[in-house]
Coordinates of N, CA and C in Angstrom, one line a residue:
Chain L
X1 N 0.8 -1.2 0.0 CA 0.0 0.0 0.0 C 0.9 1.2 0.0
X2 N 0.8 2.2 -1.0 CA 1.5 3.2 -1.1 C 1.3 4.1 0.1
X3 N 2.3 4.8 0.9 CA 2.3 5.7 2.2 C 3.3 7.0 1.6
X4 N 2.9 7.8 1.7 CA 3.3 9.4 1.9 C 4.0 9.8 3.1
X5 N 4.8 10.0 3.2 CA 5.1 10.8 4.6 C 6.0 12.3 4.1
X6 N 5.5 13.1 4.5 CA 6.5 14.4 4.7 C 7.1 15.4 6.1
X7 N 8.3 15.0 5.7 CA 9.1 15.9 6.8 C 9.5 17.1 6.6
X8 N 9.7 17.9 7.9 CA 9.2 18.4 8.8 C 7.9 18.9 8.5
X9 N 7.1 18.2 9.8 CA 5.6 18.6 10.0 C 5.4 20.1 10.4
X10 N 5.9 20.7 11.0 CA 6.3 22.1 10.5 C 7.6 23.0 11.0
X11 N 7.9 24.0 10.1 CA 9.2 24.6 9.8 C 8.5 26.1 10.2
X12 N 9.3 26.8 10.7 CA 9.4 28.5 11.2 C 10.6 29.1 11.0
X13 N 10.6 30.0 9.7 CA 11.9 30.2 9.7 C 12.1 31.7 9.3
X14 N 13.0 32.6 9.5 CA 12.5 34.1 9.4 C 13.0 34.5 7.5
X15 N 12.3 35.6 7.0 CA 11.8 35.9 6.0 C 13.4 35.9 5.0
X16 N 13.4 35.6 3.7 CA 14.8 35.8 3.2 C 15.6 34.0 2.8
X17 N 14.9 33.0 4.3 CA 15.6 31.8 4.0 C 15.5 31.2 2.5
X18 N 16.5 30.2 1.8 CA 16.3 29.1 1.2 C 15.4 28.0 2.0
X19 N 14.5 27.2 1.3 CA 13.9 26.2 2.2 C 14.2 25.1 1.5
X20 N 14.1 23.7 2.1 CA 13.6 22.2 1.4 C 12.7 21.6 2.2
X21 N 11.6 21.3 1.3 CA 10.4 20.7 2.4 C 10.7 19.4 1.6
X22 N 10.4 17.7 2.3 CA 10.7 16.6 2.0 C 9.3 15.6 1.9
X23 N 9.5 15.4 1.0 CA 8.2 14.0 0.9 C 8.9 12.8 0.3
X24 N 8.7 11.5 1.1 CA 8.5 10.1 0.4 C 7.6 9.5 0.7
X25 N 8.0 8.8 -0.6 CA 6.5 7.6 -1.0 C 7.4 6.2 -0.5
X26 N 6.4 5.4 -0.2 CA 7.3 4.0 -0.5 C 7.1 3.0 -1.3
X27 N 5.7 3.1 -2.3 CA 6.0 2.2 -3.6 C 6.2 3.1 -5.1
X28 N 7.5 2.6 -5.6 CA 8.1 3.7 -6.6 C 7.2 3.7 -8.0
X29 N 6.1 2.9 -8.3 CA 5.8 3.3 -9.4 C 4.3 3.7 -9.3
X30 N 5.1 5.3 -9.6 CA 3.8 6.7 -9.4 C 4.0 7.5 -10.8
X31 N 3.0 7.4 -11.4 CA 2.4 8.4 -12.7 C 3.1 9.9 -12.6
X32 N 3.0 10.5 -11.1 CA 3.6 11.7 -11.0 C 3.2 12.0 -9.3
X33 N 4.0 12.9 -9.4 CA 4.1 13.4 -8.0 C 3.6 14.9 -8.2
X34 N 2.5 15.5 -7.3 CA 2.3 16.9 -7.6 C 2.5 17.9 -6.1
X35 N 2.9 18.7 -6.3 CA 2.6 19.3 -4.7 C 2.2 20.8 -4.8
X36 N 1.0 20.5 -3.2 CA 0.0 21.9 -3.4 C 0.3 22.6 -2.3
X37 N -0.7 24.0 -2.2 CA -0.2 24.8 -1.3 C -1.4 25.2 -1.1
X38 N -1.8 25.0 0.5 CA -3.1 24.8 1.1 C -2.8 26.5 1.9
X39 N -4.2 27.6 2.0 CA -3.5 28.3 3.3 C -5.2 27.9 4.1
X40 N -5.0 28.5 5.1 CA -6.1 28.1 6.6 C -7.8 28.6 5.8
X41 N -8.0 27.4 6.1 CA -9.8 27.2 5.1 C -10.1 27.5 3.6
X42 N -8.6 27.1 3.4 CA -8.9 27.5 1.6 C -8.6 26.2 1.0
X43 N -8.5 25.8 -0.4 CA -8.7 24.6 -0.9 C -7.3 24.6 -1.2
X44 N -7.3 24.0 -2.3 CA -5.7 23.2 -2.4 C -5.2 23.5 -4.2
X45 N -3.8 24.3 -4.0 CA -3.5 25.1 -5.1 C -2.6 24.2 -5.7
X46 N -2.0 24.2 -6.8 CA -1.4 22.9 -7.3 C -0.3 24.0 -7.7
X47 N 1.2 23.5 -7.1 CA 2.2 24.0 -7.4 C 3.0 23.5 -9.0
X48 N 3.6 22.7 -8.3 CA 4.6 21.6 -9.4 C 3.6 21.1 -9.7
X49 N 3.6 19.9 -10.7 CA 3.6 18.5 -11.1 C 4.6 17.7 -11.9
X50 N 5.1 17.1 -11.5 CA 6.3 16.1 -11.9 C 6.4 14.6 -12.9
X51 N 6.0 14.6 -13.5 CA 6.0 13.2 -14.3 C 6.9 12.0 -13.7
X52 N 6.7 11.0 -13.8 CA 7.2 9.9 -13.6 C 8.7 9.7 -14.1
X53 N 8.2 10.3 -15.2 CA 9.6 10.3 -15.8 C 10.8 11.4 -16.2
X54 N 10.3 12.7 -15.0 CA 11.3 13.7 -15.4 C 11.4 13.6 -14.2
X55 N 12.9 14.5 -13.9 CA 13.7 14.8 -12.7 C 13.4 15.4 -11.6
X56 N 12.5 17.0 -12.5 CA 12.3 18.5 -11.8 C 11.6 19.1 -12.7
X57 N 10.7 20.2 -11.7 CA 10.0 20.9 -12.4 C 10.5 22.3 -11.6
X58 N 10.2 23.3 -12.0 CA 10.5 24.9 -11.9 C 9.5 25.4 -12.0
X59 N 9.0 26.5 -11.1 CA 8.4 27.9 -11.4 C 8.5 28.7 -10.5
X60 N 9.1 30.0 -10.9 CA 9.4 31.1 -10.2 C 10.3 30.7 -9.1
X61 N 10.1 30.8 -8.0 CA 10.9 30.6 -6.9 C 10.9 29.2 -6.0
X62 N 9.7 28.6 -7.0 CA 9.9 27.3 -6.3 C 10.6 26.0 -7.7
X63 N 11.2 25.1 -6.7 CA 11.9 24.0 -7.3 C 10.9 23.0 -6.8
X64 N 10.7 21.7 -8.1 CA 10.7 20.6 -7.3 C 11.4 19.5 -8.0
X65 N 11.8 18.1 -7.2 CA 13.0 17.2 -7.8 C 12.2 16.3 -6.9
X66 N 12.6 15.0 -8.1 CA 11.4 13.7 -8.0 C 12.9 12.6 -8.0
X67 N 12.7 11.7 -7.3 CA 13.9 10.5 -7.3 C 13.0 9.6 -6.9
X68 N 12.2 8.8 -8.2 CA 11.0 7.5 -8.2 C 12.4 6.8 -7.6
X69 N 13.3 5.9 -7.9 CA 14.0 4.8 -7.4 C 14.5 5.0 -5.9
X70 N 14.3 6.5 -5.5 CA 14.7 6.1 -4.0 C 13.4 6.5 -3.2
X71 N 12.2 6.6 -3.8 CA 11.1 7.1 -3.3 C 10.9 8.5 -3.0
X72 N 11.8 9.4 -3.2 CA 11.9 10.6 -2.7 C 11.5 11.9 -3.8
X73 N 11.0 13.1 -3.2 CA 10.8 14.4 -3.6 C 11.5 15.5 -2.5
X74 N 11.7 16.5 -3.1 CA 12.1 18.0 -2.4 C 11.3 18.8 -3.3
X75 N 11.0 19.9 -2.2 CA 10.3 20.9 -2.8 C 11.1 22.3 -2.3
X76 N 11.8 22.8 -2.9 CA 12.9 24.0 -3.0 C 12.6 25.3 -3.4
X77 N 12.4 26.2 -1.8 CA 11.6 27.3 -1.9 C 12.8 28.4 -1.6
X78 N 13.1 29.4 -2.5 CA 13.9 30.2 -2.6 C 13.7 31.9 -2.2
X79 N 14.4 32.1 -1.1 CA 14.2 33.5 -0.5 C 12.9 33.9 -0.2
X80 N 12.5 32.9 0.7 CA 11.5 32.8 1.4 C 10.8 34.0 1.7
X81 N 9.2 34.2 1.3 CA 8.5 36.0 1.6 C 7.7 35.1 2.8
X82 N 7.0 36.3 3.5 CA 5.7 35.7 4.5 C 4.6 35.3 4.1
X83 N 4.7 35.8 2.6 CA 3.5 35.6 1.6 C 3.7 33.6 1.5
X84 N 4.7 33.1 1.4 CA 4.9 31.8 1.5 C 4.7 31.3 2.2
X85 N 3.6 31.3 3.6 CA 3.1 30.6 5.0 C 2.2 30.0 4.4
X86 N 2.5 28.8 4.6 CA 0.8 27.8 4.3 C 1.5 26.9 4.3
X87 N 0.6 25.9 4.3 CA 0.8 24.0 4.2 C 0.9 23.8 2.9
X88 N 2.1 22.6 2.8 CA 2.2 22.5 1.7 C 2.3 20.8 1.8
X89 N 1.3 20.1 1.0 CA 1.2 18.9 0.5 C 1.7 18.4 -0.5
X90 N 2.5 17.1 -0.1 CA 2.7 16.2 -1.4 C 1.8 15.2 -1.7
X91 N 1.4 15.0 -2.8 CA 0.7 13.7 -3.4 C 1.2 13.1 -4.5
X92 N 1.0 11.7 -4.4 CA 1.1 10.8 -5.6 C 0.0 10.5 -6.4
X93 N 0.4 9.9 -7.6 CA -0.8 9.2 -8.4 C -0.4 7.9 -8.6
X94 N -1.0 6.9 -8.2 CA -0.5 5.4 -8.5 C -1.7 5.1 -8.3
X95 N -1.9 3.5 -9.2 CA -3.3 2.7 -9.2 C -3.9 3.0 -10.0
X96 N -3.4 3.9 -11.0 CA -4.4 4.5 -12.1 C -5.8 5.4 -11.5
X97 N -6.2 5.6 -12.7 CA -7.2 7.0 -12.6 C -7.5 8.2 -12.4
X98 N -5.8 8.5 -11.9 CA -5.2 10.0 -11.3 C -5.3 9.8 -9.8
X99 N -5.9 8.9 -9.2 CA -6.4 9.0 -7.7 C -5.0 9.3 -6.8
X100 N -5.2 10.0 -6.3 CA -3.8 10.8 -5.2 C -4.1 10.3 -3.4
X101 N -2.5 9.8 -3.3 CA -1.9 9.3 -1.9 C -1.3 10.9 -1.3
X102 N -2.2 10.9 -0.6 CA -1.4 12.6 0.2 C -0.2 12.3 1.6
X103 N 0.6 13.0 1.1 CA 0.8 13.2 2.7 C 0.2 14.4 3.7
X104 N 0.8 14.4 4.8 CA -0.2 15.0 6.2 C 0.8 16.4 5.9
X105 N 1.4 17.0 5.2 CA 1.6 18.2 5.0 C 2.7 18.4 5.5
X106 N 3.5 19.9 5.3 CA 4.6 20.5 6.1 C 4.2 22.2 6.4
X107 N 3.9 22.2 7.7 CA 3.1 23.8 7.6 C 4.1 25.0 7.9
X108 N 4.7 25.6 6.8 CA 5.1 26.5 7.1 C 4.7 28.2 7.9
X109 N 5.8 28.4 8.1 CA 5.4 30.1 8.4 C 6.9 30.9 8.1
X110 N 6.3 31.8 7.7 CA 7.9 32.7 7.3 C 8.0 34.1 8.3
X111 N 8.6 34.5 9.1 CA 8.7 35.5 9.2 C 9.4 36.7 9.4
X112 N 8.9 38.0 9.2 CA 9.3 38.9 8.8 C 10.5 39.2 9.6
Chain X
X1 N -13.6 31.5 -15.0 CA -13.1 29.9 -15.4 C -13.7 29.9 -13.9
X2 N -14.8 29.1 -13.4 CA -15.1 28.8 -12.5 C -14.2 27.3 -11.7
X3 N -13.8 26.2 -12.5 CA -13.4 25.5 -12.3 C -13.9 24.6 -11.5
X4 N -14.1 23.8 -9.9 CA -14.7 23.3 -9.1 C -15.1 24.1 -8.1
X5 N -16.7 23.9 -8.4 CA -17.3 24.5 -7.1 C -18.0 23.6 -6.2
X6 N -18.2 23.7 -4.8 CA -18.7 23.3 -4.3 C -19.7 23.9 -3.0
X7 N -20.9 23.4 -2.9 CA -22.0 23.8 -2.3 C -22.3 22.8 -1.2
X8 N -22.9 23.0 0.4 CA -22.2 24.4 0.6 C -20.9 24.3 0.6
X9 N -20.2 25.1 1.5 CA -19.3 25.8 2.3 C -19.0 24.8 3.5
X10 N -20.1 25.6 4.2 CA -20.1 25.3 5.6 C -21.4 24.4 6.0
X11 N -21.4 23.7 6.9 CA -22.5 23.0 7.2 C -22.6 22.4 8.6
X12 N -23.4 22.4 9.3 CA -23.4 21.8 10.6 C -24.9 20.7 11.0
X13 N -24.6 19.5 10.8 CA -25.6 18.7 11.3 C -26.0 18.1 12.8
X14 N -26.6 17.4 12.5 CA -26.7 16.9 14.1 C -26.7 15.3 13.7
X15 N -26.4 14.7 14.9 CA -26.4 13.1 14.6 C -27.5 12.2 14.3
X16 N -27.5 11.6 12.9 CA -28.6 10.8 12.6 C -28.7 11.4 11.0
X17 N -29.3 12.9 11.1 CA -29.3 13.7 10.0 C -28.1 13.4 8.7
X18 N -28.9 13.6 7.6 CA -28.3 13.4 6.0 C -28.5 14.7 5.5
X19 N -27.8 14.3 4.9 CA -27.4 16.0 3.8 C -27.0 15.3 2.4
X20 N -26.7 16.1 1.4 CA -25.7 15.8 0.0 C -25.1 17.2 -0.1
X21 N -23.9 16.7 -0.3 CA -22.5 17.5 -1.1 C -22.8 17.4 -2.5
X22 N -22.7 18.9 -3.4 CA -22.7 19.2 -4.3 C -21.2 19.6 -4.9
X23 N -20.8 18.6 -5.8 CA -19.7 19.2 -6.5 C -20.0 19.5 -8.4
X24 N -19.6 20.6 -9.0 CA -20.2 21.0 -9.9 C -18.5 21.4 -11.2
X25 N -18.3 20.9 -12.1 CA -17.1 21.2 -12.8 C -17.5 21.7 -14.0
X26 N -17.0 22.5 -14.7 CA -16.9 23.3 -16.1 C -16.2 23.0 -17.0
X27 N -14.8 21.8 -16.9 CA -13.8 21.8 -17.7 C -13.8 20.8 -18.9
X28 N -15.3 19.7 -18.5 CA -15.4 18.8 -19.1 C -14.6 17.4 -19.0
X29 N -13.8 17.4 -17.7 CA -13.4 16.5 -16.9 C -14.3 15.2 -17.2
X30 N -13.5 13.8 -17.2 CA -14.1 12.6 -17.3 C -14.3 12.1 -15.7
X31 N -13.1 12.3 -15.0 CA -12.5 12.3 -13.3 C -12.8 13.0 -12.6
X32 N -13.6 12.4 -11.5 CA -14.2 13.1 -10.4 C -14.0 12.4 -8.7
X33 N -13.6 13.2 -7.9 CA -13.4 12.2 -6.7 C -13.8 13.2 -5.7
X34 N -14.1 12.6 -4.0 CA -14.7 13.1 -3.5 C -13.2 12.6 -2.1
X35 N -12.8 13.5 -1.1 CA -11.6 13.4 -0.5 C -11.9 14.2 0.6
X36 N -11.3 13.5 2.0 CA -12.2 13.9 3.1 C -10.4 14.5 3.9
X37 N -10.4 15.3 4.5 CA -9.0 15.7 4.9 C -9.6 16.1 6.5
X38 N -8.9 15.5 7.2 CA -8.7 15.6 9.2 C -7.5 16.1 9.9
X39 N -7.6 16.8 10.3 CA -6.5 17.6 11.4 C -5.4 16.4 11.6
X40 N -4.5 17.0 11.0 CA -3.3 16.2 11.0 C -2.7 14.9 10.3
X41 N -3.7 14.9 9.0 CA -4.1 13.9 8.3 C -3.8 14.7 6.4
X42 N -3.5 14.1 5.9 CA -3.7 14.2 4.2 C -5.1 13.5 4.2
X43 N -5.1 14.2 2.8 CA -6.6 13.7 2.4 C -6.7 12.3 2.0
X44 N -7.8 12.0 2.4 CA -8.1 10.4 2.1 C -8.9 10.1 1.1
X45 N -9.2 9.5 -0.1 CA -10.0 9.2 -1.0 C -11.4 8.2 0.2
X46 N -12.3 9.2 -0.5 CA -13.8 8.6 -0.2 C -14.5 7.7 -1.2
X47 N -14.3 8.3 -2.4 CA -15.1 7.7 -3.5 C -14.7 8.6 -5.1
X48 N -14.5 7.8 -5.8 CA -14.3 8.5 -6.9 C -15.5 7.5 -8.4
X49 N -15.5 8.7 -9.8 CA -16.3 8.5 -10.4 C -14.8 8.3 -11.7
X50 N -15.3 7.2 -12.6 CA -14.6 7.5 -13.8 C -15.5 7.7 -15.2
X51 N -16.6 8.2 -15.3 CA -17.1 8.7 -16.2 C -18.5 8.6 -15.4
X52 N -19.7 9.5 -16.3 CA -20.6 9.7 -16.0 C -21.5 8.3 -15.9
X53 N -22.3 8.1 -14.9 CA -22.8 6.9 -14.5 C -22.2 6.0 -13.5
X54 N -21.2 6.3 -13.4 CA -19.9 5.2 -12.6 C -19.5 6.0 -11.3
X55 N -19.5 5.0 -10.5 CA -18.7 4.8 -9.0 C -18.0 4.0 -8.2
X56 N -17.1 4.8 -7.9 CA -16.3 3.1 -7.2 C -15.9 4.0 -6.1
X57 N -15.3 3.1 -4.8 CA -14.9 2.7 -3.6 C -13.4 3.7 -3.9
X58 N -13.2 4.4 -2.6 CA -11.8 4.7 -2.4 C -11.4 4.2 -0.8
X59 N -10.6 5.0 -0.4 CA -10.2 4.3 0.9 C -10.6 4.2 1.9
X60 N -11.9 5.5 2.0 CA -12.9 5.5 3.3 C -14.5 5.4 2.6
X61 N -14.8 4.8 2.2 CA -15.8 5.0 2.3 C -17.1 4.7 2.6
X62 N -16.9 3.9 3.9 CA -18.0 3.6 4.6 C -19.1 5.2 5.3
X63 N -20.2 4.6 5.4 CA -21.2 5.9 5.6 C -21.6 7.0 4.8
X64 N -20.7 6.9 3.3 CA -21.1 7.8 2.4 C -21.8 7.2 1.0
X65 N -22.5 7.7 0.1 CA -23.0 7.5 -1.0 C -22.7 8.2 -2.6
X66 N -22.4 7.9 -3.1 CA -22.2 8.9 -4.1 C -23.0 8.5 -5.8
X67 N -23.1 10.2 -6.1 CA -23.7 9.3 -7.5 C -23.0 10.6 -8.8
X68 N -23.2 9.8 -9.6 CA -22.8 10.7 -11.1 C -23.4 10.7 -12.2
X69 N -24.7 11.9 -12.2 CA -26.1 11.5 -13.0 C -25.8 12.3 -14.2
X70 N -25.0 13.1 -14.3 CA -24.3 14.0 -15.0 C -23.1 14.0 -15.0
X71 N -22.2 14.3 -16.2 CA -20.8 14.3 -16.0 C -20.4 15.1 -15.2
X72 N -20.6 16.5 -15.4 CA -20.8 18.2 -14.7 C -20.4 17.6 -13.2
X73 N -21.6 16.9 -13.0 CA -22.1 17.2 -11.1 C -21.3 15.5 -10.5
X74 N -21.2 15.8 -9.1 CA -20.5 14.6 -8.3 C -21.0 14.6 -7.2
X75 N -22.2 13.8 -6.8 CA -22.9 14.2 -5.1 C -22.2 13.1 -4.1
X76 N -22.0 13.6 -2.9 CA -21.2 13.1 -1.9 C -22.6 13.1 -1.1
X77 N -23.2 11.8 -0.7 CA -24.3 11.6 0.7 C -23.8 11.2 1.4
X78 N -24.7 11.7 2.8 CA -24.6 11.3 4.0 C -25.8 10.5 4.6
X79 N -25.9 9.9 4.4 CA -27.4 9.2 4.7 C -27.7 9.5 6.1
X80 N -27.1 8.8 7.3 CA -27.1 9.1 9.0 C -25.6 9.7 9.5
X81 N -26.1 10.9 9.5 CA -24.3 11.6 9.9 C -23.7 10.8 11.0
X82 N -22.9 11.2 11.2 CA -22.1 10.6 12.8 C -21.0 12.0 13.3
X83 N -20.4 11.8 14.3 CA -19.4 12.7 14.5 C -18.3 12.6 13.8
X84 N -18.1 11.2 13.8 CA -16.9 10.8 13.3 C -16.6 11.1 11.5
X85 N -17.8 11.7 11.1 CA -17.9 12.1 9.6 C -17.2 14.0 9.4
X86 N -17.3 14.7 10.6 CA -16.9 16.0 11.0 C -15.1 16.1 9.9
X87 N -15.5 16.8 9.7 CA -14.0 17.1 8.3 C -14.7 18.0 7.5
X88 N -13.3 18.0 6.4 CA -13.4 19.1 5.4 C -13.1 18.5 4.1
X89 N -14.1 18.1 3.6 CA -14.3 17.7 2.2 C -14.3 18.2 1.1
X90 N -13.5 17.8 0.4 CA -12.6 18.2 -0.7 C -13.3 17.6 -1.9
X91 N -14.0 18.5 -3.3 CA -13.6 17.5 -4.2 C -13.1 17.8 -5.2
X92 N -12.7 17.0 -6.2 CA -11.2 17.3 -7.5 C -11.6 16.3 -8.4
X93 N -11.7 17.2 -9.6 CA -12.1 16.9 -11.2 C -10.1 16.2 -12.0
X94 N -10.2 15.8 -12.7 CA -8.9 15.5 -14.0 C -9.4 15.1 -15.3
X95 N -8.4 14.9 -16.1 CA -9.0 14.5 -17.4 C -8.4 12.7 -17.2
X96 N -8.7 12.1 -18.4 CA -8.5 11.0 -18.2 C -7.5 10.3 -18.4
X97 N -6.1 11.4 -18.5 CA -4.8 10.9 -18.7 C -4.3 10.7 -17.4
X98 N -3.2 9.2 -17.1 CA -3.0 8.9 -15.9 C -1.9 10.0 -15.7
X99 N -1.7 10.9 -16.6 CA -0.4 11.4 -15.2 C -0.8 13.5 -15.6
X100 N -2.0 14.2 -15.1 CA -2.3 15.1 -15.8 C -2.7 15.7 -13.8
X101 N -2.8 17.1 -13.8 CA -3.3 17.7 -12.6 C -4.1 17.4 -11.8
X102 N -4.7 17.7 -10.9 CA -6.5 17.3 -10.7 C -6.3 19.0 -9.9
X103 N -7.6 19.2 -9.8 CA -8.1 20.7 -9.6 C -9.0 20.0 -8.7
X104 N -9.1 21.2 -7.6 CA -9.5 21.2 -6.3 C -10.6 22.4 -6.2
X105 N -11.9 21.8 -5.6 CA -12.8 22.9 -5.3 C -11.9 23.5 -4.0
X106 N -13.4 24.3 -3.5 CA -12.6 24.8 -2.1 C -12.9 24.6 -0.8
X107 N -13.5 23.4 -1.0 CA -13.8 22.4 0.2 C -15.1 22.7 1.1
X108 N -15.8 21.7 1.9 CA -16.9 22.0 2.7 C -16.3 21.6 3.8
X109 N -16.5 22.7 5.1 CA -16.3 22.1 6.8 C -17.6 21.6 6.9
X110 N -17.9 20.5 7.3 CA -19.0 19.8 7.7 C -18.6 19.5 9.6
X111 N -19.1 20.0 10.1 CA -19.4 19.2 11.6 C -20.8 18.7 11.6
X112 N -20.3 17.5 12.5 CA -21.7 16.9 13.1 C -21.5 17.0 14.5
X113 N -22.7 17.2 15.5 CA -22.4 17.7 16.3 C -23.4 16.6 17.2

């Protein structure tokens, strides 16, 4: 049964940092890995998405990097604003039909 | 671009009482699932649809019902609430390629009280 876990369940770090937030899976064959950015009572925003079969994906100030054979993702947040406080989830797609394995999040806060 | 909406919001029942979850998509999505997220938890698959008329079983779904009478629409029932159903329910459209986005309404807090 595929399991999600992402570490650190939450990070506080003041405004300006580099970050790496971490997720693994433990069964390696996943369609793609996507990760969102949840903030308090709002829905769920879709950052990256990563294919199975690429490395990394980019936008703006965020990185993400997929390593299917050792089960692992990073999600690489650069010069951290406070505007970047929220939970950030990783999910898998495995078993077909898009259906997504979440992990329990990494809740950030940045501050000023 | 309305994308996923859902009806309501907020909701507060009492125990025994039934309701339905309205999820409603514009994109012309084939993929529709319904995903229940708990304090300190990732979301869990409830039930998901793969085309119009179709339903199947996700990881929780005991105590809920669902149907797909329309491609558009995806209803999440509660026949006899419980406490234990209290969450924030999520639901998320895709198309029918296995490795493509899925889009997220903006969730309903449901307590049962």
């Amino acid at each position: 049964k595929q399991e999600v876990t992402q570490i650190p369940a939450a990070l506080s770090v003041p405004e300006g940092e580099n970050l790496v937030l971490n997720c693994s899976f433990t069964d390696s064959a996943i369609y793609n890995l996507q990760w969102f950015r949840q903030d308090p009572g709002k829905g769920l925003t879709s950052l990256l998405l990563i294919q199975s079969s690429q490395r990394e994906q980019t936008s703006g100030r965020l990185n993400a990097s997929l390593d299917k054979s050792s089960g692992r993702s990073t999600l690489y947040i650069a010069a951290s604003q406070p505007g970047d406080s929220a939970t950030y989830l990783c999910a898998v797609s495995s078993g077909g039909y898009n259906k997504l394995i979440f992990g329990a999040g990494t809740r950030l806060a940045v501050h000023p | 671009n309305a994308g996923v909406t859902q009806t309501p919001k907020f909701r507060v029942l009492k125990t025994g009482q039934s309701m339905t979850l309205l999820c409603a998509q514009d994109m012309n999505h084939e993929y529709m699932y319904w995903y229940r997220q708990d304090p300190g938890m990732g979301l869990r698959l409830i039930h998901y649809s793969v085309g119009e008329g179709t339903t199947a079983k996700g990881e929780v779904p005991d105590g809920y019902n669902v149907s797909r009478l329309k491609k558009q629409n995806f209803l999440l029932g509660l026949e006899s609430a419980a406490p234990s159903q209290t969450s924030v329910y999520f639901c998320a459209s895709s198309t029918v390629l296995d490795s493509t986005e899925a889009f997220f309404g903006q969730g309903t807090r449901l307590t049962v009280v």
